[in-house]
């Protein structure tokens, strides 16, 4: 770099981006430089103290402070007013029992971050078309911030402590708003214990999504049958007492089910009962020596889902095609079933 | 160059660098020593260690006295298990680290025992050298040596496990008895 170019702020910006790469601070994409002034803005937006520890991994001897999370959120491209959502997402992830081993796991799971409440429109969090992204700053950068905190805060980097075999597409980019307006049911956050209308974040670690495209029927049971078939897929079963699954229902499927009289719990129960496999199917795929092989249970269908309530169901996307997504919660511990209210600073609740 | 730039890897002031680990001194021979096993719940781990113990007893005169399994693949073994191993065993074999988390945590367990003066031989599959090495550095023992066995371990038949344990045995014995073999700087 020449002396002339160093005086050019645009060239300086490029040089800073390169410097951050050289330090190993990025996820492969350029980052926004974090400064003390920037961190103070973020702390003010969240009303939080800089040194508060918000996460620790004892076996790695690392912990993360609010100020450090702010630095990484800045780098991810967040605006200050996103930071309370980032912190709530981080807290929600730490409610997941499976989170401790997730960052080092060969399965390379992705946090699926779900936002409910009026904050969606205030921050421009997409909950409609193209909800899995890309194209929306809040969705993209809130999820990315989590990834940078794991990398830089916990020191878990690919090809080192991070040992993902293939990883999950969208690992640090899955943040979506629930399409509450087109959902027939109470907000997903209400299932997680936060009152409807309150800004809240839920999170679940997932091992990928698989679409269920069914525009061919007006039968709720036909759609449920289609969903149950994908939920019960053997490939996602990794042993143990059950497989795992959840749904991001497109609004059309959700409304079809709602109009047919199904509550969310009714859908969960239907799927829990019918997402089953014969034990012989598991054995044929070489997965027959787990609990499903219990001779006392021979002949009985093996329930692939952990429980009815252990099938998280939310609604997102556009009402322009009858498409839904099955996702796979990571690990044997089911979704925590808890949402975290977004904590806004008391003096300025309307960011 | 960019003095105003914040380093995002710096967090709590309590996150100091690790204290260097002093490794346990090694016995000249294993004959008569009390052997402990620390398995993780991954498929074939316990069976692998059982075979190593059998061979150590048959060929080197060790006395297998304790076999424990930890149920968490991420964290180090619970204190009560480590306590049992520290107080009832002279040498310990740990494994099998054959996943992203458990290979690193097997090394961490080994170093906790080394610090208490118990020579440990950690067995990891060769696919996870990087995370095992990273944990050794994180725990203040860069270059900590362990035994590798080819990946994968989980899909081995009982005969396969037996063969692998036999193949690993010389390295296990070497790590438990050879002074200086467990550290490089």
Short mmCIF file of C-alpha atoms in Angstrom, two decimals:
data_model
loop_
_atom_site.label_atom_id
_atom_site.label_comp_id
_atom_site.label_asym_id
_atom_site.label_seq_id
_atom_site.Cartn_x
_atom_site.Cartn_y
_atom_site.Cartn_z
CA UNK A 1 0.00 0.00 0.00
CA UNK A 2 1.43 3.37 -0.99
CA UNK A 3 1.61 6.43 1.19
CA UNK A 4 -0.96 8.12 -1.02
CA UNK A 5 -3.46 5.35 -0.70
CA UNK A 6 -3.13 5.37 3.09
CA UNK A 7 -4.55 8.87 3.19
CA UNK A 8 -7.61 7.78 1.24
CA UNK A 9 -10.34 6.73 3.71
CA UNK A 10 -11.74 4.22 1.25
CA UNK A 11 -8.35 2.56 0.85
CA UNK A 12 -7.97 2.65 4.61
CA UNK A 13 -11.27 0.82 4.96
CA UNK A 14 -9.97 -1.87 2.66
CA UNK A 15 -6.74 -2.07 4.61
CA UNK A 16 -8.63 -2.50 7.87
CA UNK A 17 -10.69 -5.29 6.36
CA UNK A 18 -7.51 -7.03 5.23
CA UNK A 19 -5.95 -6.55 8.66
CA UNK A 20 -8.96 -8.25 10.30
CA UNK A 21 -8.55 -11.20 7.93
CA UNK A 22 -4.88 -11.45 8.83
CA UNK A 23 -5.74 -11.60 12.51
CA UNK A 24 -8.05 -14.56 11.91
CA UNK A 25 -11.06 -12.66 13.20
CA UNK A 26 -13.46 -13.23 10.32
CA UNK A 27 -15.75 -16.01 9.19
CA UNK A 28 -14.50 -15.64 5.65
CA UNK A 29 -16.45 -12.51 4.78
CA UNK A 30 -15.23 -8.96 5.46
CA UNK A 31 -16.04 -7.46 8.84
CA UNK A 32 -16.84 -3.96 10.03
CA UNK A 33 -14.07 -2.67 12.32
CA UNK A 34 -15.03 -2.53 16.00
CA UNK A 35 -13.95 0.55 17.95
CA UNK A 36 -14.32 1.68 21.55
CA UNK A 37 -16.85 4.32 20.49
CA UNK A 38 -18.82 1.72 18.57
CA UNK A 39 -18.89 -0.60 21.54
CA UNK A 40 -20.16 2.21 23.76
CA UNK A 41 -23.01 2.83 21.34
CA UNK A 42 -23.94 -0.84 21.43
CA UNK A 43 -23.74 -1.01 25.22
CA UNK A 44 -25.99 2.04 25.48
CA UNK A 45 -28.51 0.51 23.07
CA UNK A 46 -28.74 -2.55 25.28
CA UNK A 47 -28.33 -0.83 28.64
CA UNK A 48 -25.76 -3.41 29.69
CA UNK A 49 -22.48 -3.28 31.60
CA UNK A 50 -19.39 -4.09 29.53
CA UNK A 51 -17.78 -6.62 31.83
CA UNK A 52 -20.80 -8.77 32.54
CA UNK A 53 -20.06 -12.36 31.57
CA UNK A 54 -22.79 -13.79 29.34
CA UNK A 55 -21.41 -17.21 28.55
CA UNK A 56 -18.64 -19.56 29.56
CA UNK A 57 -17.27 -22.85 28.35
CA UNK A 58 -15.44 -24.36 31.27
CA UNK A 59 -13.67 -27.05 29.27
CA UNK A 60 -12.21 -24.42 26.94
CA UNK A 61 -11.54 -21.99 29.78
CA UNK A 62 -13.19 -19.19 27.89
CA UNK A 63 -15.94 -16.76 28.75
CA UNK A 64 -17.58 -13.96 26.83
CA UNK A 65 -18.38 -10.46 28.09
CA UNK A 66 -21.06 -8.07 26.89
CA UNK A 67 -18.40 -5.73 25.48
CA UNK A 68 -16.81 -8.58 23.58
CA UNK A 69 -20.19 -9.61 22.21
CA UNK A 70 -20.69 -5.98 21.14
CA UNK A 71 -17.35 -5.97 19.30
CA UNK A 72 -18.34 -9.08 17.40
CA UNK A 73 -21.84 -7.76 16.68
CA UNK A 74 -20.31 -4.61 15.20
CA UNK A 75 -17.99 -6.74 13.10
CA UNK A 76 -20.95 -8.81 11.90
CA UNK A 77 -22.57 -5.65 10.55
CA UNK A 78 -25.25 -5.17 13.20
CA UNK A 79 -26.76 -1.80 14.01
CA UNK A 80 -26.69 -0.85 17.72
CA UNK A 81 -30.41 -1.44 18.11
CA UNK A 82 -29.98 -5.05 17.02
CA UNK A 83 -27.70 -5.75 19.95
CA UNK A 84 -30.43 -6.51 22.53
CA UNK A 85 -31.74 -9.15 20.10
CA UNK A 86 -28.24 -10.60 19.69
CA UNK A 87 -27.92 -10.86 23.47
CA UNK A 88 -31.35 -12.49 23.79
CA UNK A 89 -30.45 -14.97 21.03
CA UNK A 90 -27.17 -15.77 22.77
CA UNK A 91 -29.04 -16.35 26.04
CA UNK A 92 -31.67 -18.49 24.31
CA UNK A 93 -28.94 -20.67 22.79
CA UNK A 94 -27.46 -21.23 26.22
CA UNK A 95 -30.79 -22.63 27.39
CA UNK A 96 -30.29 -25.49 24.96
CA UNK A 97 -28.82 -28.48 26.74
CA UNK A 98 -27.07 -29.55 23.58
CA UNK A 99 -25.23 -26.25 23.14
CA UNK A 100 -22.09 -27.13 25.09
CA UNK A 101 -20.76 -29.60 22.59
CA UNK A 102 -22.36 -28.02 19.55
CA UNK A 103 -19.57 -25.73 18.47
CA UNK A 104 -17.00 -28.55 18.31
CA UNK A 105 -19.33 -31.22 16.98
CA UNK A 106 -18.70 -33.12 13.77
CA UNK A 107 -22.34 -32.42 12.92
CA UNK A 108 -21.62 -28.66 12.78
CA UNK A 109 -25.09 -27.52 13.86
CA UNK A 110 -26.56 -24.09 13.11
CA UNK A 111 -28.44 -21.88 15.54
CA UNK A 112 -31.96 -21.27 14.23
CA UNK A 113 -32.93 -17.97 15.83
CA UNK A 114 -36.62 -17.06 15.92
CA UNK A 115 -37.80 -13.55 16.75
CA UNK A 116 -41.32 -12.69 17.88
CA UNK A 117 -43.00 -9.43 18.80
CA UNK A 118 -43.14 -5.86 17.49
CA UNK A 119 -39.35 -5.72 17.32
CA UNK A 120 -39.63 -7.54 14.00
CA UNK A 121 -41.07 -4.53 12.23
CA UNK A 122 -39.02 -1.99 14.18
CA UNK A 123 -35.74 -3.61 13.14
CA UNK A 124 -36.85 -4.85 9.75
CA UNK A 125 -36.51 -8.51 10.63
CA UNK A 126 -37.92 -10.42 7.70
CA UNK A 127 -40.65 -12.94 8.50
CA UNK A 128 -42.20 -13.21 5.03
CA UNK A 129 -40.84 -14.11 1.60
CA UNK A 130 -37.32 -15.50 1.51
CA UNK A 131 -37.28 -15.74 5.27
CA UNK A 132 -34.25 -18.03 5.34
CA UNK A 133 -32.40 -15.27 3.54
CA UNK A 134 -30.35 -13.67 2.24
CA UNK A 135 -31.20 -10.04 1.67
CA UNK A 136 -32.16 -8.63 5.04
CA UNK A 137 -29.58 -6.90 7.20
CA UNK A 138 -31.10 -7.63 10.60
CA UNK A 139 -31.67 -11.32 9.89
CA UNK A 140 -28.23 -11.76 8.35
CA UNK A 141 -26.17 -9.84 10.87
CA UNK A 142 -27.86 -10.99 14.08
CA UNK A 143 -27.17 -14.60 13.13
CA UNK A 144 -23.67 -13.78 11.95
CA UNK A 145 -22.90 -12.03 15.25
CA UNK A 146 -23.56 -15.29 17.10
CA UNK A 147 -21.07 -17.06 14.85
CA UNK A 148 -18.38 -14.45 15.39
CA UNK A 149 -18.87 -14.57 19.16
CA UNK A 150 -18.36 -18.34 19.07
CA UNK A 151 -15.28 -17.94 16.90
CA UNK A 152 -13.63 -15.01 18.60
CA UNK A 153 -15.10 -15.27 22.08
CA UNK A 154 -14.91 -19.00 22.64
CA UNK A 155 -11.97 -19.48 20.29
CA UNK A 156 -13.69 -22.25 18.35
CA UNK A 157 -12.38 -22.04 14.80
CA UNK A 158 -12.79 -24.49 11.89
CA UNK A 159 -10.02 -27.05 11.47
CA UNK A 160 -8.99 -26.46 15.06
CA UNK A 161 -11.42 -27.05 17.92
CA UNK A 162 -14.31 -26.87 15.44
CA UNK A 163 -14.50 -30.28 13.82
CA UNK A 164 -17.59 -30.13 11.58
CA UNK A 165 -17.45 -32.93 9.03
CA UNK A 166 -19.39 -30.94 6.47
CA UNK A 167 -21.21 -28.35 8.55
CA UNK A 168 -24.71 -27.09 7.94
CA UNK A 169 -25.67 -24.74 5.11
CA UNK A 170 -26.47 -21.39 6.59
CA UNK A 171 -24.68 -22.15 9.82
CA UNK A 172 -24.39 -18.54 10.92
CA UNK A 173 -27.20 -17.01 8.89
CA UNK A 174 -30.45 -18.50 10.21
CA UNK A 175 -32.40 -15.77 11.98
CA UNK A 176 -36.02 -15.32 11.08
CA UNK A 177 -39.06 -13.53 12.35
CA UNK A 178 -42.18 -15.59 12.89
CA UNK A 179 -44.96 -14.53 10.56
CA UNK A 180 -47.34 -13.98 13.47
CA UNK A 181 -49.74 -12.03 11.28
CA UNK A 182 -50.39 -15.05 9.04
CA UNK A 183 -50.16 -17.72 11.73
CA UNK A 184 -53.39 -19.31 12.97
CA UNK A 185 -51.81 -19.89 16.38
CA UNK A 186 -50.27 -18.00 19.26
CA UNK A 187 -46.70 -16.78 18.72
CA UNK A 188 -43.91 -19.33 18.96
CA UNK A 189 -42.50 -17.30 21.86
CA UNK A 190 -45.74 -17.89 23.79
CA UNK A 191 -45.07 -21.63 23.62
CA UNK A 192 -41.73 -20.70 25.14
CA UNK A 193 -43.33 -18.90 28.07
CA UNK A 194 -43.28 -15.25 26.97
CA UNK A 195 -46.58 -13.39 26.62
CA UNK A 196 -47.78 -12.60 23.07
CA UNK A 197 -46.84 -9.10 21.96
CA UNK A 198 -43.61 -9.08 23.97
CA UNK A 199 -40.36 -8.99 22.02
CA UNK A 200 -38.73 -12.38 22.45
CA UNK A 201 -36.14 -14.67 20.92
CA UNK A 202 -36.09 -18.45 20.81
CA UNK A 203 -33.23 -20.55 19.52
CA UNK A 204 -32.69 -24.15 18.61
CA UNK A 205 -29.59 -25.78 17.16
CA UNK A 206 -30.38 -27.55 13.93
CA UNK A 207 -28.75 -29.92 11.49
CA UNK A 208 -30.31 -28.62 8.31
CA UNK A 209 -33.66 -28.14 6.68
CA UNK A 210 -35.61 -30.16 4.16
CA UNK A 211 -38.54 -28.80 2.21
CA UNK A 212 -41.98 -30.34 2.03
CA UNK A 213 -43.67 -29.02 -1.09
CA UNK A 214 -47.33 -29.94 -1.15
CA UNK A 215 -49.56 -27.65 -3.20
CA UNK A 216 -51.68 -30.52 -4.46
CA UNK A 217 -54.29 -31.01 -1.77
CA UNK A 218 -56.80 -29.20 0.40
CA UNK A 219 -56.72 -32.00 2.96
CA UNK A 220 -55.05 -31.15 6.26
CA UNK A 221 -54.41 -34.82 6.91
CA UNK A 222 -52.73 -35.23 3.53
CA UNK A 223 -50.34 -32.40 4.35
CA UNK A 224 -49.73 -33.86 7.81
CA UNK A 225 -49.00 -37.23 6.24
CA UNK A 226 -46.47 -35.61 3.94
CA UNK A 227 -44.80 -33.79 6.86
CA UNK A 228 -44.72 -36.94 9.00
CA UNK A 229 -43.02 -38.86 6.20
CA UNK A 230 -40.15 -36.38 6.09
CA UNK A 231 -39.93 -36.20 9.89
CA UNK A 232 -39.57 -39.98 10.02
CA UNK A 233 -36.69 -40.16 7.54
CA UNK A 234 -34.11 -42.69 8.73
CA UNK A 235 -31.06 -40.72 7.65
CA UNK A 236 -31.66 -38.12 10.32
CA UNK A 237 -31.83 -40.77 13.05
CA UNK A 238 -28.47 -40.95 14.80
CA UNK A 239 -29.32 -43.60 17.37
CA UNK A 240 -30.50 -43.10 20.88
CA UNK A 241 -34.13 -43.29 21.79
CA UNK A 242 -35.49 -41.13 19.00
CA UNK A 243 -34.77 -38.88 16.06
CA UNK A 244 -35.63 -35.17 16.08
CA UNK A 245 -37.65 -32.76 14.02
CA UNK A 246 -39.39 -29.42 13.91
CA UNK A 247 -41.34 -27.40 11.37
CA UNK A 248 -41.18 -23.96 9.87
CA UNK A 249 -44.61 -24.08 8.30
CA UNK A 250 -45.29 -21.80 5.39
CA UNK A 251 -48.39 -19.69 6.02
CA UNK A 252 -50.48 -21.65 3.51
CA UNK A 253 -49.89 -24.98 5.23
CA UNK A 254 -50.37 -23.40 8.65
CA UNK A 255 -53.66 -21.84 7.64
CA UNK A 256 -54.91 -25.04 6.04
CA UNK A 257 -54.22 -26.86 9.30
CA UNK A 258 -55.72 -24.07 11.41
CA UNK A 259 -58.87 -23.92 9.31
CA UNK A 260 -59.27 -27.67 9.68
CA UNK A 261 -59.40 -27.15 13.43
CA UNK A 262 -55.89 -28.16 14.37
CA UNK A 263 -54.20 -26.31 17.18
CA UNK A 264 -50.41 -26.27 17.29
CA UNK A 265 -50.57 -28.95 19.98
CA UNK A 266 -52.97 -30.93 17.80
CA UNK A 267 -50.50 -30.87 14.93
CA UNK A 268 -47.69 -31.90 17.25
CA UNK A 269 -49.70 -34.82 18.60
CA UNK A 270 -50.72 -35.98 15.14
CA UNK A 271 -47.12 -35.95 13.95
CA UNK A 272 -45.76 -37.58 17.10
CA UNK A 273 -48.20 -40.45 16.66
CA UNK A 274 -47.61 -40.94 12.97
CA UNK A 275 -43.94 -40.10 12.40
CA UNK A 276 -42.99 -43.71 13.00
CA UNK A 277 -40.89 -46.43 11.38
CA UNK A 278 -40.90 -50.17 11.59
CA UNK A 279 -37.97 -51.42 13.56
CA UNK A 280 -37.13 -53.61 10.60
CA UNK A 281 -36.61 -50.45 8.53
CA UNK A 282 -34.08 -49.18 11.05
CA UNK A 283 -32.33 -52.53 11.09
CA UNK A 284 -32.19 -52.63 7.31
CA UNK A 285 -30.34 -49.33 7.39
CA UNK A 286 -27.88 -50.63 9.97
CA UNK A 287 -29.44 -48.63 12.76
CA UNK A 288 -31.26 -51.43 14.48
CA UNK A 289 -29.20 -51.98 17.59
CA UNK A 290 -30.44 -49.08 19.69
CA UNK A 291 -33.48 -48.87 21.96
CA UNK A 292 -35.62 -49.51 18.90
CA UNK A 293 -34.33 -53.07 18.83
CA UNK A 294 -35.86 -53.99 22.20
CA UNK A 295 -37.33 -57.48 21.56
CA UNK A 296 -40.20 -56.72 23.90
CA UNK A 297 -41.21 -54.00 21.45
CA UNK A 298 -40.81 -56.16 18.35
CA UNK A 299 -43.55 -55.50 15.85
CA UNK A 300 -44.46 -52.15 17.36
CA UNK A 301 -43.72 -49.04 15.37
CA UNK A 302 -40.79 -46.93 16.56
CA UNK A 303 -41.71 -43.32 17.26
CA UNK A 304 -39.11 -41.12 15.60
CA UNK A 305 -40.02 -37.89 17.45
CA UNK A 306 -39.03 -37.45 21.10
CA UNK A 307 -42.49 -36.26 22.21
CA UNK A 308 -45.37 -34.19 20.88
CA UNK A 309 -44.14 -31.06 22.64
CA UNK A 310 -40.62 -31.84 21.43
CA UNK A 311 -41.59 -30.97 17.84
CA UNK A 312 -41.11 -27.19 17.66
CA UNK A 313 -43.54 -25.61 15.19
CA UNK A 314 -43.48 -22.05 13.94
CA UNK A 315 -44.82 -20.18 10.94
CA UNK A 316 -42.73 -18.12 8.53
CA UNK A 317 -42.48 -17.24 4.88
CA UNK A 318 -44.80 -15.84 2.25
CA UNK A 319 -48.36 -16.97 1.57
CA UNK A 320 -47.59 -17.61 -2.07
CA UNK A 321 -47.02 -21.36 -2.22
CA UNK A 322 -47.81 -24.34 0.00
CA UNK A 323 -44.22 -25.03 1.03
CA UNK A 324 -42.89 -25.80 4.50
CA UNK A 325 -39.54 -26.72 5.95
CA UNK A 326 -38.67 -29.60 8.27
CA UNK A 327 -35.64 -28.91 10.43
CA UNK A 328 -33.61 -31.21 12.64
CA UNK A 329 -32.77 -30.21 16.18
CA UNK A 330 -29.22 -31.22 17.06
CA UNK A 331 -28.41 -33.78 19.74
CA UNK A 332 -30.57 -36.00 21.85
CA UNK A 333 -31.79 -33.29 24.19
CA UNK A 334 -35.00 -31.84 22.76
CA UNK A 335 -35.57 -28.11 22.26
CA UNK A 336 -35.57 -26.29 25.59
CA UNK A 337 -39.09 -25.01 24.93
CA UNK A 338 -38.12 -21.61 26.31
CA UNK A 339 -38.08 -18.14 24.82
CA UNK A 340 -36.09 -15.16 26.13
CA UNK A 341 -37.68 -11.69 26.33
CA UNK A 342 -35.60 -9.00 24.65
CA UNK A 343 -34.29 -6.69 27.37
CA UNK A 344 -34.50 -3.07 26.22
CA UNK A 345 -32.92 -0.31 28.29
CA UNK A 346 -35.57 1.02 30.70
CA UNK A 347 -34.99 4.67 29.79
CA UNK A 348 -35.59 4.16 26.10
CA UNK A 349 -37.89 1.24 25.46
CA UNK A 350 -38.78 2.36 21.94
CA UNK A 351 -35.48 2.05 20.17
CA UNK B 1 -1.26 0.15 12.64
CA UNK B 2 -4.93 0.48 13.57
CA UNK B 3 -4.67 1.45 17.20
CA UNK B 4 -8.35 2.21 17.53
CA UNK B 5 -9.38 -1.28 16.47
CA UNK B 6 -10.78 -3.56 19.15
CA UNK B 7 -9.50 -7.14 19.33
CA UNK B 8 -12.70 -9.26 19.46
CA UNK B 9 -10.89 -12.23 20.99
CA UNK B 10 -10.17 -10.44 24.25
CA UNK B 11 -12.90 -11.07 26.76
CA UNK B 12 -12.99 -11.43 30.50
CA UNK B 13 -9.95 -10.37 32.46
CA UNK B 14 -10.22 -13.78 34.14
CA UNK B 15 -9.41 -15.51 30.85
CA UNK B 16 -5.70 -15.74 31.46
CA UNK B 17 -3.37 -18.01 29.60
CA UNK B 18 -3.09 -21.53 30.95
CA UNK B 19 -0.57 -22.46 33.59
CA UNK B 20 2.02 -24.85 32.20
CA UNK B 21 1.24 -28.44 33.13
CA UNK B 22 3.90 -30.51 34.81
CA UNK B 23 3.45 -34.03 33.54
CA UNK B 24 3.64 -37.05 35.82
CA UNK B 25 6.91 -38.90 36.08
CA UNK B 26 6.90 -42.35 34.47
CA UNK B 27 7.48 -45.71 36.12
CA UNK B 28 10.21 -47.92 34.65
CA UNK B 29 7.87 -50.87 34.40
CA UNK B 30 4.12 -51.41 34.59
CA UNK B 31 4.36 -54.70 36.48
CA UNK B 32 2.16 -54.70 39.54
CA UNK B 33 0.78 -51.20 38.95
CA UNK B 34 -2.91 -50.46 39.42
CA UNK B 35 -4.58 -49.56 36.12
CA UNK B 36 -7.61 -47.31 35.76
CA UNK B 37 -9.73 -46.83 32.64
CA UNK B 38 -11.71 -43.75 31.73
CA UNK B 39 -14.07 -44.30 28.80
CA UNK B 40 -16.46 -41.94 27.10
CA UNK B 41 -19.91 -43.10 25.96
CA UNK B 42 -19.06 -43.24 22.26
CA UNK B 43 -19.65 -46.57 20.57
CA UNK B 44 -16.78 -49.04 21.11
CA UNK B 45 -14.84 -46.76 23.48
CA UNK B 46 -15.42 -48.91 26.54
CA UNK B 47 -14.75 -52.12 24.61
CA UNK B 48 -11.51 -50.69 23.22
CA UNK B 49 -10.23 -49.80 26.67
CA UNK B 50 -11.27 -53.19 28.05
CA UNK B 51 -9.15 -54.87 25.39
CA UNK B 52 -6.19 -52.62 26.16
CA UNK B 53 -6.55 -53.46 29.86
CA UNK B 54 -6.68 -57.16 29.12
CA UNK B 55 -3.49 -56.99 27.08
CA UNK B 56 -1.73 -54.80 29.64
CA UNK B 57 -2.59 -57.34 32.31
CA UNK B 58 -1.57 -60.36 30.23
CA UNK B 59 1.63 -58.97 28.81
CA UNK B 60 2.81 -56.38 31.33
CA UNK B 61 1.46 -57.52 34.65
CA UNK B 62 -0.71 -54.51 35.44
CA UNK B 63 -3.69 -54.92 37.72
CA UNK B 64 -6.87 -53.42 36.25
CA UNK B 65 -8.61 -52.06 39.33
CA UNK B 66 -11.05 -49.44 38.13
CA UNK B 67 -13.09 -48.75 35.00
CA UNK B 68 -15.22 -45.65 34.80
CA UNK B 69 -17.35 -44.17 32.06
CA UNK B 70 -18.14 -40.50 31.84
CA UNK B 71 -21.46 -39.68 30.26
CA UNK B 72 -20.63 -36.27 28.86
CA UNK B 73 -18.48 -36.12 25.74
CA UNK B 74 -17.71 -32.43 26.02
CA UNK B 75 -16.70 -31.72 29.60
CA UNK B 76 -13.88 -33.23 31.55
CA UNK B 77 -14.83 -36.18 33.74
CA UNK B 78 -16.77 -35.38 36.91
CA UNK B 79 -14.62 -34.71 39.94
CA UNK B 80 -15.77 -37.88 41.72
CA UNK B 81 -14.53 -40.01 38.83
CA UNK B 82 -11.23 -38.15 38.64
CA UNK B 83 -10.88 -38.52 42.41
CA UNK B 84 -11.37 -42.27 42.20
CA UNK B 85 -8.77 -42.51 39.46
CA UNK B 86 -6.32 -40.30 41.34
CA UNK B 87 -6.62 -42.18 44.60
CA UNK B 88 -6.99 -45.77 43.43
CA UNK B 89 -4.78 -46.01 40.34
CA UNK B 90 -1.11 -45.70 39.44
CA UNK B 91 -1.64 -45.30 35.68
CA UNK B 92 -4.72 -44.53 33.59
CA UNK B 93 -5.77 -45.18 29.99
CA UNK B 94 -8.35 -42.78 28.52
CA UNK B 95 -10.41 -42.87 25.36
CA UNK B 96 -11.43 -43.23 22.76
CA UNK B 97 -11.45 -39.71 21.39
CA UNK B 98 -13.28 -40.27 18.14
CA UNK B 99 -15.41 -37.15 17.78
CA UNK B 100 -15.01 -33.39 17.70
CA UNK B 101 -15.65 -32.84 21.37
CA UNK B 102 -14.58 -36.09 23.00
CA UNK B 103 -11.08 -36.17 21.52
CA UNK B 104 -10.35 -32.76 22.99
CA UNK B 105 -11.93 -33.60 26.31
CA UNK B 106 -10.01 -36.91 26.54
CA UNK B 107 -6.79 -34.91 26.33
CA UNK B 108 -8.11 -32.53 28.98
CA UNK B 109 -8.87 -35.49 31.26
CA UNK B 110 -5.39 -36.86 30.69
CA UNK B 111 -3.80 -33.59 31.67
CA UNK B 112 -5.89 -33.34 34.85
CA UNK B 113 -4.54 -36.74 35.89
CA UNK B 114 -0.98 -35.86 34.86
CA UNK B 115 -1.16 -32.80 37.09
CA UNK B 116 -2.02 -35.09 39.99
CA UNK B 117 1.02 -37.23 39.25
CA UNK B 118 -0.82 -40.04 37.46
CA UNK B 119 0.70 -41.01 34.09
CA UNK B 120 -2.05 -41.13 31.49
CA UNK B 121 -2.23 -42.59 28.01
CA UNK B 122 -4.96 -40.92 25.96
CA UNK B 123 -6.20 -42.71 22.85
CA UNK B 124 -7.68 -40.64 20.01
CA UNK B 125 -8.53 -41.54 16.45
CA UNK B 126 -6.25 -39.99 13.87
CA UNK B 127 -9.06 -37.88 12.39
CA UNK B 128 -9.10 -35.72 15.48
CA UNK B 129 -5.45 -34.89 15.99
CA UNK B 130 -6.12 -31.23 15.39
CA UNK B 131 -8.70 -30.80 18.12
CA UNK B 132 -6.69 -32.98 20.52
CA UNK B 133 -3.62 -30.83 19.89
CA UNK B 134 -5.65 -27.63 20.23
CA UNK B 135 -6.90 -28.73 23.63
CA UNK B 136 -3.39 -29.64 24.78
CA UNK B 137 -2.26 -26.12 23.92
CA UNK B 138 -5.31 -24.60 25.58
CA UNK B 139 -4.55 -26.56 28.75
CA UNK B 140 -0.91 -25.53 28.98
CA UNK B 141 0.67 -28.65 27.51
CA UNK B 142 1.44 -27.97 23.86
CA UNK B 143 2.87 -31.06 22.24
CA UNK B 144 1.26 -33.44 24.74
CA UNK B 145 1.61 -36.89 23.23
CA UNK B 146 -1.23 -39.37 22.88
CA UNK B 147 -1.86 -42.63 21.08
CA UNK B 148 -3.66 -42.54 17.75
CA UNK B 149 -5.71 -45.28 16.20
CA UNK B 150 -7.18 -45.06 12.69
CA UNK B 151 -10.59 -43.45 12.38
CA UNK B 152 -13.34 -44.66 12.58
CA UNK B 153 -13.71 -46.68 15.75
CA UNK B 154 -17.49 -46.61 16.13
CA UNK B 155 -18.25 -49.07 13.33
CA UNK B 156 -15.69 -51.74 14.28
CA UNK B 157 -16.79 -55.29 15.00
CA UNK B 158 -15.66 -56.91 18.29
CA UNK B 159 -12.79 -58.53 16.38
CA UNK B 160 -11.91 -55.20 14.86
CA UNK B 161 -11.79 -53.57 18.29
CA UNK B 162 -9.56 -56.37 19.55
CA UNK B 163 -7.15 -55.91 16.66
CA UNK B 164 -7.02 -52.17 17.10
CA UNK B 165 -6.34 -52.44 20.80
CA UNK B 166 -3.49 -54.84 20.10
CA UNK B 167 -2.07 -52.45 17.53
CA UNK B 168 -2.26 -49.56 19.96
CA UNK B 169 -0.69 -51.44 22.85
CA UNK B 170 3.01 -50.68 22.21
CA UNK B 171 2.29 -46.96 22.02
CA UNK B 172 0.20 -47.11 25.21
CA UNK B 173 3.01 -48.84 27.03
CA UNK B 174 5.49 -46.35 25.62
CA UNK B 175 3.51 -43.35 26.80
CA UNK B 176 3.06 -44.78 30.28
CA UNK B 177 6.69 -45.75 30.84
CA UNK B 178 9.02 -43.70 28.68
CA UNK B 179 10.35 -40.62 30.45
CA UNK B 180 10.04 -37.55 28.31
CA UNK B 181 7.81 -39.24 25.79
CA UNK B 182 4.80 -37.30 26.89
CA UNK B 183 5.97 -33.79 26.25
CA UNK B 184 7.63 -31.95 23.50
CA UNK B 185 8.24 -28.28 23.35
#
